[in-house]
Short mmCIF file of C-alpha atoms and ligand atoms in Angstrom, two decimals:
data_model
loop_
_atom_site.label_atom_id
_atom_site.label_comp_id
_atom_site.label_asym_id
_atom_site.label_seq_id
_atom_site.Cartn_x
_atom_site.Cartn_y
_atom_site.Cartn_z
CA MET A 194 0.00 0.00 0.00
CA LEU A 195 2.86 2.33 0.92
CA VAL A 196 4.63 1.50 -2.34
CA ARG A 197 1.44 2.28 -4.24
CA TRP A 198 0.99 5.55 -2.42
CA ILE A 199 4.54 6.69 -3.16
CA ALA A 200 4.13 5.59 -6.78
CA LEU A 201 0.87 7.55 -7.17
CA GLY A 202 2.44 10.60 -5.54
CA ALA A 203 5.51 10.43 -7.77
CA LEU A 204 3.35 10.02 -10.87
CA ALA A 205 1.20 12.99 -9.84
CA GLY A 206 4.31 15.04 -9.14
CA LEU A 207 5.74 14.14 -12.54
CA VAL A 208 2.59 14.91 -14.54
CA GLY A 209 1.85 18.03 -12.49
CA GLY A 210 5.38 19.39 -12.68
CA LEU A 211 5.61 18.84 -16.44
CA ALA A 212 2.16 20.27 -17.04
CA ILE A 213 3.09 23.42 -15.14
CA GLU A 214 6.29 23.75 -17.12
CA VAL A 215 4.64 23.12 -20.49
CA LEU A 216 1.18 24.59 -20.06
CA VAL A 217 1.29 27.13 -17.27
CA LEU A 218 4.60 28.97 -17.25
CA ARG A 219 4.99 31.68 -19.88
CA ALA A 220 8.06 33.38 -21.16
CA ASP A 221 6.82 36.71 -19.82
CA ASP A 222 6.67 35.55 -16.20
CA VAL A 223 9.31 37.27 -14.13
CA ALA A 224 12.43 35.13 -13.74
CA PRO A 225 11.00 31.92 -15.23
CA SER A 226 14.30 30.12 -15.71
CA PRO A 227 15.13 29.43 -12.02
CA VAL A 228 11.62 28.05 -11.60
CA ARG A 229 12.06 25.94 -14.71
CA ARG A 230 15.34 24.59 -13.41
CA ARG A 231 13.74 23.70 -10.10
CA LEU A 232 10.83 22.02 -11.85
CA ARG A 233 13.25 19.93 -13.90
CA GLY A 234 15.02 18.82 -10.74
CA TRP A 235 11.62 17.95 -9.32
CA THR A 236 10.65 15.77 -12.28
CA VAL A 237 13.95 13.89 -12.01
CA VAL A 238 13.23 13.20 -8.32
CA CYS A 239 9.72 11.98 -9.22
CA LEU A 240 11.10 9.71 -11.96
CA CYS A 241 13.61 8.17 -9.56
CA MET A 242 10.85 7.53 -7.02
CA LEU A 243 8.77 5.91 -9.76
CA ALA A 244 11.68 3.68 -10.75
CA LEU A 245 12.26 2.63 -7.13
CA THR A 246 8.58 1.84 -6.53
CA SER A 247 8.45 -0.16 -9.77
CA VAL A 248 11.33 -2.34 -8.62
CA ALA A 249 9.71 -2.78 -5.20
CA ASP A 250 6.43 -3.68 -6.88
CA LEU A 251 8.10 -6.36 -9.00
CA VAL A 252 9.83 -7.91 -5.99
CA LEU A 253 6.58 -7.92 -4.01
CA ARG A 254 4.70 -9.49 -6.91
CA ALA A 255 7.32 -12.21 -7.35
CA ARG A 256 7.12 -12.91 -3.62
CA THR A 257 3.35 -13.32 -3.76
CA LEU A 258 3.62 -15.69 -6.71
CA ALA A 259 6.37 -17.71 -5.06
CA GLY A 260 4.41 -17.93 -1.82
CA GLY A 261 6.69 -15.79 0.35
CA ASP A 262 9.95 -17.74 0.07
CA LEU A 263 12.88 -15.42 -0.73
CA ALA A 264 15.01 -17.77 -2.85
CA GLN A 265 11.91 -18.86 -4.75
CA SER A 266 10.95 -15.21 -5.31
CA VAL A 267 14.25 -14.43 -6.98
CA ARG A 268 13.74 -17.42 -9.21
CA ALA A 269 10.19 -16.28 -9.95
CA VAL A 270 11.19 -12.80 -11.22
CA PRO A 271 11.98 -13.83 -14.82
CA LEU A 272 8.82 -15.93 -14.87
CA VAL A 273 6.70 -13.01 -13.64
CA LEU A 274 8.27 -10.74 -16.25
CA SER A 275 7.91 -13.05 -19.21
CA ARG A 276 4.67 -14.86 -18.48
CA THR A 277 2.25 -12.69 -16.55
CA HIS A 278 0.09 -9.74 -17.51
CA PHE A 279 1.71 -7.79 -14.71
CA GLY A 280 5.14 -8.55 -16.21
CA THR A 281 4.18 -7.19 -19.64
CA ILE A 282 2.82 -3.98 -18.18
CA TRP A 283 5.85 -3.70 -15.90
CA SER A 284 8.25 -3.97 -18.82
CA ALA A 285 6.37 -1.31 -20.79
CA ARG A 286 6.41 0.96 -17.76
CA SER A 287 10.16 0.47 -17.33
CA LEU A 288 10.79 1.38 -20.96
CA ALA A 289 8.73 4.56 -20.57
CA LEU A 290 10.62 5.39 -17.37
CA VAL A 291 14.02 4.95 -19.00
CA ALA A 292 12.95 7.08 -21.97
CA SER A 293 11.63 9.76 -19.59
CA LEU A 294 14.84 9.82 -17.59
CA SER A 295 16.85 10.32 -20.76
CA THR A 296 14.78 13.38 -21.71
CA ALA A 297 14.63 14.69 -18.15
CA THR A 298 17.59 17.00 -18.30
CA ILE A 299 16.96 18.46 -21.75
CA GLY A 300 15.43 21.89 -21.36
CA THR A 301 13.97 22.55 -24.81
CA ARG A 302 10.25 22.93 -25.11
CA ARG A 303 9.97 19.98 -27.48
CA ALA A 304 11.78 17.72 -25.02
CA ARG A 305 9.37 18.78 -22.27
CA VAL A 306 6.36 18.00 -24.44
CA VAL A 307 7.82 14.56 -25.19
CA ALA A 308 8.42 14.06 -21.47
CA LEU A 309 4.78 14.95 -20.79
CA ALA A 310 3.62 12.39 -23.40
CA LEU A 311 5.84 9.75 -21.78
CA ALA A 312 4.36 10.61 -18.39
CA GLY A 313 0.98 9.95 -20.01
CA ALA A 314 2.23 6.50 -21.04
CA ILE A 315 3.38 5.81 -17.48
CA ALA A 316 -0.07 6.83 -16.26
CA LEU A 317 -1.58 4.34 -18.72
CA THR A 318 0.44 1.51 -17.16
CA THR A 319 -1.02 2.54 -13.79
CA ALA A 320 -4.54 2.22 -15.19
CA LEU A 321 -3.63 -1.11 -16.79
CA SER A 322 -2.46 -2.64 -13.54
CA GLY A 323 -5.46 -1.53 -11.47
CA HIS A 324 -9.02 -2.78 -10.99
CA ALA A 325 -10.13 -1.16 -14.24
CA ALA A 326 -8.16 -3.75 -16.26
CA ASP A 327 -10.03 -6.69 -14.71
CA TRP A 328 -12.17 -6.91 -17.84
CA GLY A 329 -9.28 -6.71 -20.31
CA ASP A 330 -6.76 -4.19 -21.53
CA VAL A 331 -8.56 -2.43 -24.36
CA THR A 332 -11.84 -1.51 -22.73
CA PRO A 333 -13.76 1.68 -21.97
CA SER A 334 -13.05 1.25 -18.28
CA VAL A 335 -9.31 1.29 -18.86
CA LEU A 336 -9.61 4.35 -21.09
CA LEU A 337 -11.71 6.21 -18.55
CA ASP A 338 -9.47 5.15 -15.67
CA TRP A 339 -6.51 6.45 -17.64
CA ILE A 340 -8.20 9.82 -18.03
CA HIS A 341 -9.00 9.71 -14.32
CA VAL A 342 -5.37 9.01 -13.38
CA LEU A 343 -4.07 11.68 -15.76
CA ALA A 344 -6.51 14.41 -14.75
CA ALA A 345 -6.13 13.69 -11.04
CA SER A 346 -2.34 13.65 -11.38
CA LEU A 347 -2.42 16.93 -13.24
CA TRP A 348 -4.66 18.53 -10.67
CA ILE A 349 -3.12 17.23 -7.45
CA GLY A 350 0.44 17.00 -8.74
CA GLY A 351 0.16 20.49 -10.19
CA VAL A 352 -0.91 21.89 -6.84
CA VAL A 353 1.91 20.05 -5.05
CA ALA A 354 4.49 21.17 -7.61
CA LEU A 355 3.27 24.77 -7.25
CA ALA A 356 3.40 24.62 -3.47
CA LEU A 357 6.77 22.90 -3.13
CA VAL A 358 8.67 24.03 -6.18
CA ALA A 359 7.32 27.15 -7.80
CA PHE A 360 6.29 28.93 -4.59
CA GLY A 361 8.35 26.90 -2.15
CA PRO A 362 11.09 28.25 0.09
CA GLY A 363 13.80 30.01 -1.86
CA SER A 364 11.61 30.77 -4.87
CA ALA A 365 12.34 34.11 -6.48
CA LEU A 366 8.96 34.57 -8.13
CA ALA A 367 7.51 38.05 -8.00
CA PRO A 368 4.08 38.31 -6.31
CA SER A 369 2.49 39.38 -9.59
CA SER A 370 3.85 36.27 -11.31
CA VAL A 371 2.47 34.13 -8.50
CA THR A 372 -0.96 35.57 -9.14
CA HIS A 373 -0.79 35.04 -12.89
CA ILE A 374 0.56 31.52 -12.61
CA CYS A 375 -2.23 30.67 -10.18
CA ALA A 376 -4.83 32.14 -12.49
CA ARG A 377 -3.60 30.03 -15.42
CA PHE A 378 -3.25 26.90 -13.36
CA SER A 379 -6.68 27.43 -11.86
CA ARG A 380 -8.26 27.23 -15.30
CA LEU A 381 -6.36 24.02 -16.10
CA ALA A 382 -7.32 22.58 -12.71
CA GLY A 383 -10.97 23.36 -13.39
CA TRP A 384 -10.97 21.24 -16.53
CA SER A 385 -9.05 18.46 -14.80
CA LEU A 386 -11.54 18.49 -11.96
CA ALA A 387 -14.43 18.09 -14.38
CA ALA A 388 -12.66 15.09 -15.95
CA VAL A 389 -11.82 13.61 -12.55
CA VAL A 390 -15.41 13.86 -11.34
CA LEU A 391 -16.98 12.43 -14.51
CA THR A 392 -14.58 9.49 -14.79
CA GLY A 393 -14.72 8.98 -11.01
CA VAL A 394 -18.49 8.65 -11.14
CA TYR A 395 -18.12 6.06 -13.90
CA ASN A 396 -15.52 4.12 -11.89
CA ALA A 397 -17.74 4.11 -8.83
CA TRP A 398 -20.68 2.94 -10.92
CA VAL A 399 -18.63 0.06 -12.32
CA GLN A 400 -17.04 -0.98 -9.04
CA LEU A 401 -20.03 -0.69 -6.74
CA PRO A 402 -23.15 -2.83 -7.16
CA ASP A 403 -25.47 -0.35 -5.41
CA VAL A 404 -25.51 2.74 -3.21
CA ALA A 405 -25.70 0.67 -0.02
CA ALA A 406 -22.25 -0.73 -0.85
CA LEU A 407 -20.85 2.71 -0.07
CA ARG A 408 -21.79 2.16 3.53
CA ASP A 409 -21.58 -1.60 3.83
CA THR A 410 -18.26 -2.53 2.24
CA PRO A 411 -14.71 -1.49 3.19
CA TYR A 412 -14.17 -0.34 -0.41
CA GLY A 413 -17.25 1.87 -0.24
CA ARG A 414 -16.25 3.43 3.07
CA VAL A 415 -12.74 4.31 1.87
CA LEU A 416 -14.30 5.76 -1.28
CA LEU A 417 -16.60 7.94 0.85
CA ALA A 418 -13.64 9.23 2.87
CA LYS A 419 -11.81 10.02 -0.34
CA LEU A 420 -14.85 11.87 -1.69
CA ALA A 421 -15.06 13.94 1.49
CA LEU A 422 -11.43 15.02 1.11
CA VAL A 423 -11.99 15.82 -2.56
CA VAL A 424 -14.93 18.04 -1.65
CA VAL A 425 -12.76 20.01 0.79
CA LEU A 426 -10.08 20.24 -1.89
CA VAL A 427 -12.59 21.58 -4.39
CA LEU A 428 -13.81 24.15 -1.85
CA LEU A 429 -10.25 25.36 -1.29
CA GLY A 430 -9.63 25.53 -5.03
CA GLY A 431 -12.91 27.40 -5.42
CA THR A 432 -11.85 29.92 -2.78
CA ASN A 433 -8.69 30.55 -4.70
CA ARG A 434 -10.37 30.81 -8.00
CA TYR A 435 -13.45 32.79 -7.20
CA ALA A 436 -12.53 34.74 -4.09
CA LEU A 437 -8.79 35.37 -3.94
CA LEU A 438 -7.69 35.49 -7.56
CA PRO A 439 -10.25 37.99 -8.87
CA ARG A 440 -9.25 40.48 -6.17
CA LEU A 441 -5.57 39.98 -6.83
CA THR A 442 -5.77 40.24 -10.59
CA GLY A 443 -8.30 43.04 -10.37
CA LEU A 444 -10.57 41.16 -12.76
CA PRO A 445 -13.72 40.30 -10.85
CA ALA A 446 -15.00 36.84 -11.74
CA ARG A 447 -18.45 36.90 -13.18
CA GLY A 448 -21.14 34.31 -13.10
CA LEU A 449 -23.41 32.70 -10.58
CA VAL A 450 -20.83 30.39 -9.00
CA ALA A 451 -18.40 33.22 -8.49
CA ARG A 452 -20.97 35.43 -6.84
CA GLY A 453 -22.20 32.57 -4.66
CA VAL A 454 -18.72 31.68 -3.44
CA ARG A 455 -17.94 35.34 -2.76
CA ARG A 456 -21.10 35.78 -0.70
CA CYS A 457 -20.40 32.63 1.32
CA ARG A 458 -16.88 33.72 2.04
CA LEU A 459 -17.92 37.18 3.07
CA ALA A 460 -20.57 35.74 5.34
CA LEU A 461 -18.18 33.24 6.91
CA PHE A 462 -14.92 35.13 7.22
CA GLY A 463 -15.73 38.78 6.67
CA PRO A 464 -13.76 40.99 4.31
CA ALA A 465 -10.26 39.57 4.85
CA ARG A 466 -7.16 41.17 3.45
CA VAL A 467 -5.91 39.28 0.43
CA SER A 468 -2.31 39.01 -0.69
CA PRO A 469 -0.38 36.63 -2.93
CA SER A 470 1.11 35.05 0.19
CA ARG A 471 -2.40 34.07 1.27
CA LEU A 472 -2.83 32.42 -2.09
CA VAL A 473 0.39 30.48 -1.48
CA THR A 474 -0.90 29.34 1.92
CA VAL A 475 -4.13 28.02 0.44
CA VAL A 476 -2.18 26.23 -2.30
CA ALA A 477 0.01 24.59 0.37
CA CYS A 478 -3.12 23.35 2.22
CA GLU A 479 -4.45 21.97 -1.04
CA ALA A 480 -1.18 20.15 -1.62
CA ALA A 481 -1.33 18.47 1.80
CA LEU A 482 -4.95 17.41 1.21
CA GLY A 483 -4.02 16.16 -2.26
CA ALA A 484 -1.37 13.88 -0.75
CA ALA A 485 -4.00 12.47 1.61
CA VAL A 486 -6.37 11.84 -1.32
CA LEU A 487 -3.62 9.90 -3.10
CA GLY A 488 -3.08 7.86 0.09
CA LEU A 489 -6.74 6.84 0.13
CA THR A 490 -6.53 6.03 -3.58
CA ALA A 491 -3.66 3.67 -2.79
CA VAL A 492 -5.81 2.00 -0.12
CA LEU A 493 -8.64 1.63 -2.67
CA GLY A 494 -6.24 0.00 -5.13
CA GLU A 495 -5.39 -2.65 -2.54
CA THR A 496 -9.00 -3.15 -1.43
CA THR A 497 -11.22 -5.60 -3.21
CA PRO A 498 -13.95 -3.63 -4.95
CA ALA A 499 -17.46 -4.15 -3.69
CA ARG A 500 -18.42 -5.92 -6.91
CA HIS A 501 -16.14 -8.77 -5.79
CA ALA A 502 -17.49 -8.75 -2.27
CA GLY A 503 -20.91 -9.27 -3.83
CA HIS A 504 -19.48 -11.89 -6.18
CA VAL A 505 -20.42 -14.94 -4.17
CA ALA A 506 -24.12 -14.17 -4.22
CA HIS A 507 -23.84 -13.21 -7.87
CA VAL A 508 -22.18 -16.48 -8.83
CA ALA A 509 -24.85 -18.51 -7.09
CA ASP A 510 -27.40 -17.32 -9.62
CA VAL A 511 -25.10 -17.13 -12.61
CA ASN A 512 -24.12 -20.67 -11.93
CA GLY A 513 -26.83 -22.74 -13.55
CA GLY A 514 -28.74 -19.56 -14.28
CA ARG A 515 -31.15 -19.74 -11.39
CA ASP A 516 -31.86 -18.50 -7.92
CA PRO A 517 -30.52 -20.22 -4.83
CA ILE A 518 -32.43 -23.28 -3.76
CA ARG A 519 -33.98 -22.78 -0.34
CA ALA A 520 -35.02 -25.65 1.88
CA THR A 521 -35.38 -26.58 5.53
CA MET A 522 -33.21 -29.29 7.00
CA GLU A 523 -36.28 -31.57 7.31
CA GLN A 524 -37.13 -31.15 3.64
CA LEU A 525 -33.56 -32.01 2.74
CA HIS A 526 -33.55 -35.14 4.85
CA GLU A 527 -36.85 -36.27 3.38
CA ALA A 528 -35.62 -35.70 -0.17
CA GLY A 529 -32.69 -38.04 0.46
CA GLY A 530 -30.04 -35.54 1.60
CA VAL A 531 -29.99 -33.09 -1.32
CA PRO A 532 -32.66 -30.96 -2.99
CA ARG A 533 -34.38 -32.56 -5.98
CA GLY A 534 -32.47 -32.05 -9.20
CA TRP A 535 -29.37 -30.92 -7.35
CA VAL A 536 -25.91 -31.30 -8.87
CA PHE A 537 -22.60 -30.03 -7.58
CA ARG A 538 -21.72 -26.82 -9.37
CA LEU A 539 -18.34 -25.22 -9.22
CA PRO A 540 -18.52 -21.41 -8.87
CA SER A 541 -16.85 -19.41 -11.63
CA GLY A 542 -13.35 -17.98 -11.25
CA ASN A 543 -11.21 -15.35 -12.91
CA PRO A 544 -9.41 -16.70 -16.01
CA ARG A 545 -6.81 -13.95 -15.98
CA ARG A 546 -5.72 -14.77 -12.46
CA GLY A 547 -5.94 -18.44 -13.35
CA ARG A 548 -3.28 -17.93 -15.98
CA ASP A 549 -0.97 -16.53 -13.29
CA VAL A 550 -1.62 -19.62 -11.15
CA PHE A 551 -0.87 -21.86 -14.15
CA VAL A 552 2.46 -20.07 -14.53
CA ARG A 553 3.25 -20.05 -10.83
CA LEU A 554 2.73 -23.80 -10.51
CA GLU A 555 4.49 -24.40 -13.82
CA CYS A 556 1.74 -26.62 -15.19
CA PHE A 557 3.32 -26.02 -18.60
CA ARG A 558 6.15 -28.33 -17.55
CA CYS A 559 3.94 -31.26 -18.59
CA HIS A 560 1.02 -29.72 -20.50
CA ARG A 561 1.16 -28.05 -23.87
CA LEU A 562 -1.29 -25.24 -24.56
CA ARG A 563 -1.21 -24.07 -28.14
CA GLY A 564 -1.78 -20.35 -28.56
CA GLU A 565 0.18 -19.60 -25.39
CA SER A 566 3.89 -18.77 -25.26
CA TYR A 567 4.98 -21.24 -22.58
CA PRO A 568 8.21 -23.18 -23.00
CA PRO A 569 7.70 -26.66 -24.51
CA PRO A 570 6.87 -29.32 -21.90
CA SER A 571 9.71 -31.41 -20.51
CA GLY A 572 7.54 -33.90 -18.60
CA ALA A 573 4.81 -36.27 -19.71
CA GLY A 574 1.20 -35.11 -19.74
CA PRO A 575 -1.70 -34.76 -22.16
CA GLU A 576 -1.97 -31.60 -24.23
CA LEU A 577 -4.55 -29.21 -22.72
CA THR A 578 -5.24 -27.22 -25.91
CA GLY A 579 -8.99 -27.01 -26.41
CA ILE A 580 -9.73 -28.61 -23.05
CA GLY A 581 -12.58 -26.17 -22.36
CA GLY A 582 -14.40 -27.47 -25.42
CA HIS A 583 -13.98 -31.13 -24.46
CA HIS A 584 -14.74 -31.30 -20.76
CA PRO A 585 -17.16 -29.66 -18.33
CA ARG A 586 -15.94 -27.45 -15.52
CA SER A 587 -16.32 -29.95 -12.72
CA TYR A 588 -14.30 -32.56 -14.63
CA ILE A 589 -11.43 -30.13 -15.10
CA ALA A 590 -11.57 -29.28 -11.40
CA GLU A 591 -11.50 -32.93 -10.44
CA SER A 592 -8.50 -33.62 -12.70
CA ILE A 593 -6.56 -31.06 -10.71
CA LEU A 594 -7.90 -31.93 -7.25
CA ASP A 595 -7.58 -35.66 -7.68
CA PRO A 596 -5.53 -36.73 -10.71
CA ASN A 597 -6.18 -40.37 -9.84
CA ALA A 598 -9.96 -40.20 -10.11
CA VAL A 599 -9.77 -40.60 -13.89
CA ILE A 600 -6.43 -41.62 -15.33
CA ILE A 601 -5.80 -40.83 -18.96
CA GLU A 602 -3.72 -43.52 -20.62
CA GLY A 603 -0.57 -42.35 -22.29
CA PRO A 604 3.21 -42.73 -22.30
CA GLY A 605 4.62 -41.76 -18.92
CA TYR A 606 1.21 -40.71 -17.61
CA THR A 607 1.38 -43.31 -14.86
CA GLY A 608 4.24 -44.37 -12.61
CA PRO A 609 5.38 -47.89 -11.60
CA ASP A 610 2.60 -47.94 -8.98
CA GLY A 611 0.02 -47.46 -11.72
CA ARG A 612 -1.00 -44.05 -10.42
CA SER A 613 -0.98 -40.68 -12.19
CA THR A 614 2.36 -38.90 -12.37
CA MET A 615 0.66 -35.53 -12.09
CA PRO A 616 1.69 -33.89 -8.80
CA ASP A 617 -0.74 -33.48 -5.93
CA TYR A 618 -1.56 -29.79 -5.50
CA ARG A 619 -3.87 -29.85 -2.51
CA ASP A 620 -1.35 -28.16 -0.21
CA VAL A 621 -0.43 -25.34 -2.58
CA LEU A 622 -3.75 -24.44 -4.21
CA SER A 623 -6.24 -22.20 -2.45
CA VAL A 624 -9.91 -22.57 -3.34
CA ALA A 625 -9.73 -19.30 -5.27
CA ASP A 626 -6.63 -20.56 -7.13
CA LEU A 627 -8.48 -23.70 -8.15
CA LEU A 628 -11.56 -21.81 -9.37
CA ASP A 629 -9.39 -19.34 -11.31
CA LEU A 630 -7.32 -22.14 -12.81
CA VAL A 631 -10.44 -23.96 -13.96
CA ALA A 632 -11.84 -20.72 -15.40
CA TYR A 633 -8.58 -20.24 -17.31
CA LEU A 634 -8.59 -23.77 -18.72
CA GLU A 635 -12.24 -23.34 -19.68
CA THR A 636 -11.29 -20.41 -21.89
CA GLN A 637 -9.03 -22.77 -23.80
CA GLY A 638 -11.16 -23.93 -26.66
CA GLY A 639 -14.47 -22.19 -26.13
CA VAL A 640 -16.01 -20.86 -22.96
CA HIS A 641 -18.60 -23.05 -21.31
CA ARG A 642 -19.84 -20.66 -18.68
CA HIS A 643 -22.99 -22.43 -17.64
CA ARG A 644 -21.87 -26.00 -17.63
CA PRO A 645 -21.72 -27.49 -14.18
C1 HEC B 48 4.73 -33.76 -13.78
C2 HEC B 48 3.85 -33.52 -14.89
C3 HEC B 48 2.55 -32.76 -14.64
C4 HEC B 48 2.40 -31.53 -14.10
C5 HEC B 48 3.45 -30.58 -13.55
C6 HEC B 48 0.98 -31.24 -14.18
N1 HEC B 48 0.30 -32.27 -14.74
FE1 HEC B 48 -1.65 -32.33 -15.23
N2 HEC B 48 -1.45 -34.23 -15.90
C7 HEC B 48 -0.28 -34.93 -15.94
C8 HEC B 48 -0.54 -36.27 -16.43
C9 HEC B 48 0.51 -37.36 -16.61
C10 HEC B 48 -1.92 -36.34 -16.68
C11 HEC B 48 -2.68 -37.54 -17.22
C12 HEC B 48 -2.93 -38.56 -16.16
C13 HEC B 48 -4.09 -38.20 -15.32
O1 HEC B 48 -5.21 -38.17 -15.80
O2 HEC B 48 -3.86 -37.82 -14.15
C14 HEC B 48 -2.46 -35.03 -16.35
C15 HEC B 48 -3.80 -34.67 -16.49
C16 HEC B 48 -4.29 -33.41 -16.33
C17 HEC B 48 -5.62 -32.98 -16.67
C18 HEC B 48 -6.71 -33.81 -17.30
C19 HEC B 48 -6.56 -33.70 -18.78
C20 HEC B 48 -7.67 -34.36 -19.57
O3 HEC B 48 -7.78 -34.00 -20.77
O4 HEC B 48 -8.40 -35.18 -19.02
C21 HEC B 48 -5.72 -31.67 -16.33
C22 HEC B 48 -6.92 -30.75 -16.48
C23 HEC B 48 -4.45 -31.28 -15.79
N3 HEC B 48 -3.60 -32.33 -15.81
C24 HEC B 48 -4.17 -30.00 -15.33
C25 HEC B 48 -2.97 -29.65 -14.73
C26 HEC B 48 -2.73 -28.39 -14.11
C27 HEC B 48 -3.74 -27.25 -14.01
C28 HEC B 48 -1.46 -28.41 -13.64
C29 HEC B 48 -0.76 -27.33 -12.84
C30 HEC B 48 -1.39 -27.00 -11.60
C31 HEC B 48 -0.89 -29.67 -13.99
N4 HEC B 48 -1.84 -30.42 -14.65
C32 HEC B 48 0.41 -30.05 -13.73
C33 HEC B 48 0.97 -34.47 -15.61
C34 HEC B 48 1.25 -33.24 -15.03
#
C-alpha cells in the first residue's frame, strides 16, 4: 500500500510538474528560468521515485507468486516478467521510465512536451495494472481510468508542484507572477476536476453494485472518505479561483458560482485582506490534502472492490442460471439428503488470475497449450489445448484436485505404482486458485460458462 501511495504521488508530481512547465509557465513571467530549473530537478526526483517503486512492486509481486519464500521469489522474477500480464505492463512501464529519464535534463520545449507524453504513457500503465483492467486491456473502463489518473495527477500533482517548487522556500517569483501563474493553473485545474469527477463517477458505478455498498463494504467506506477530502479540496480551489484570484488580478470573476462563493466567504470570514502570500498558503493546504487523497486512492487500489465482495451471491445465480435453492433441514432429509435435481456446481473464477496460477505452478512443464507462449513441456502429460471445449468445468476441477480419479492412458502418464504422475496440488492451491485455474482452462477452446 505504501509502495502504491509513493508511486501515485511520484506520478502525480511528474505529470503536475511537467504540465506546469509546459502549459502554465509563460516566457513573460518574471524570472522563469530558475523556476524551470527547479521544476526539472523535481521531475527527475519523481522519476527516480517511480523507478524505485516499480522495482519494489516487482519484488513484491514475485514474492506473492512464489508464496513468500525469498530464494523462490528471486527465481520467480523472470517468470513473472515473461509470463504474466503484470510482467508485460511492468516492462512497458520500465521502458517509458528509461525514456523519460533520458529526456529529463533536456530543457527545450519539445523535449518537455515529449516528457509529458511519456508521463501519459506511465499513467496508462497505472490504469492497466489496477481494478479497471479486470475486464481486459482495451476496454472503456481502462480508457476512462486512464483519463482519471491523468486528470487527477495533473490537478493534485500540479498543486503540489506549485506549493513545493514554484512557490516553495527560496523561490524568487515576483508576487504578480504568483498571481498570474495561479490564475492560469486554476483554469487548467478546473478542466481536470471536471474530468476527474466524470470518470470517477463512472468508476464508482462500475465498481459498486449499489448505493448501499458505499456504507456496507470497506471499499465503499474508503471511497466515501476520499470523496469527502476531494470536496474540501474543491472548496479550497474554489476559494482561490473565485474569491482570492479575482481580487488579486483586479478582474472580478463573473457568473453565478463566483458570486455565490464570494457571498459565502464574506458571510463566513468577513472581508479579509488578500495578498499573494495568502494564495500560497491556500495552495500549500491543497497540496497536503491532495497527498491524503492519493493515500486513500492507494488503499482503494489494494482493497477488493465491492463488486467482488458481492461476487459470491452473484455467482450462485449465474451458476446454472437460477436463484438459490432454499429448503429446511427436514425437507432435505426427506428428499434423500440433497434438494431434488441438485448437482454439484463449481462457482466461476477469474481466467486472468488463473493464468498466473498456471504459470506459478508451472503446469506447462507437462502440459502443452497451443496459442500460449509457454516453454515446450519437458515432462509427460496430455496436451490441454482445447480442453474447455472437451470437458465440463467440474471434470477439469477434479482432474486437478484428484488426478487419480480418472487416469488418462498415455506414455509416462502413470508411474510404476500405476497411479498418475501428475503432482498433488492440494497443499499449494487455495480454493480461489483452483476456481481461477479452472476458469482459465475453460477459456481454452471455447467458454462453457454455464456447464456445471
Ligand atoms: C509432472 C507432470 C505434470 C504436471 C506438472 C501437471 N500435470 Fe496435469 N497431468 C499430468 C498427467 C501425466 C496427466 C494424465 C494422467 C491423469 O489423468 O492424471 C495429467 C492430467 C491433467 C488434466 C486432465 C486432462 C484431460 O484432458 O483429461 C488436467 C486438467 C491437468 N492435468 C491439469 C494440470 C494443471 C492445471 C497443472 C498445474 C497446476 C498440472 N496439470 C500439472 C501431468 C502433469
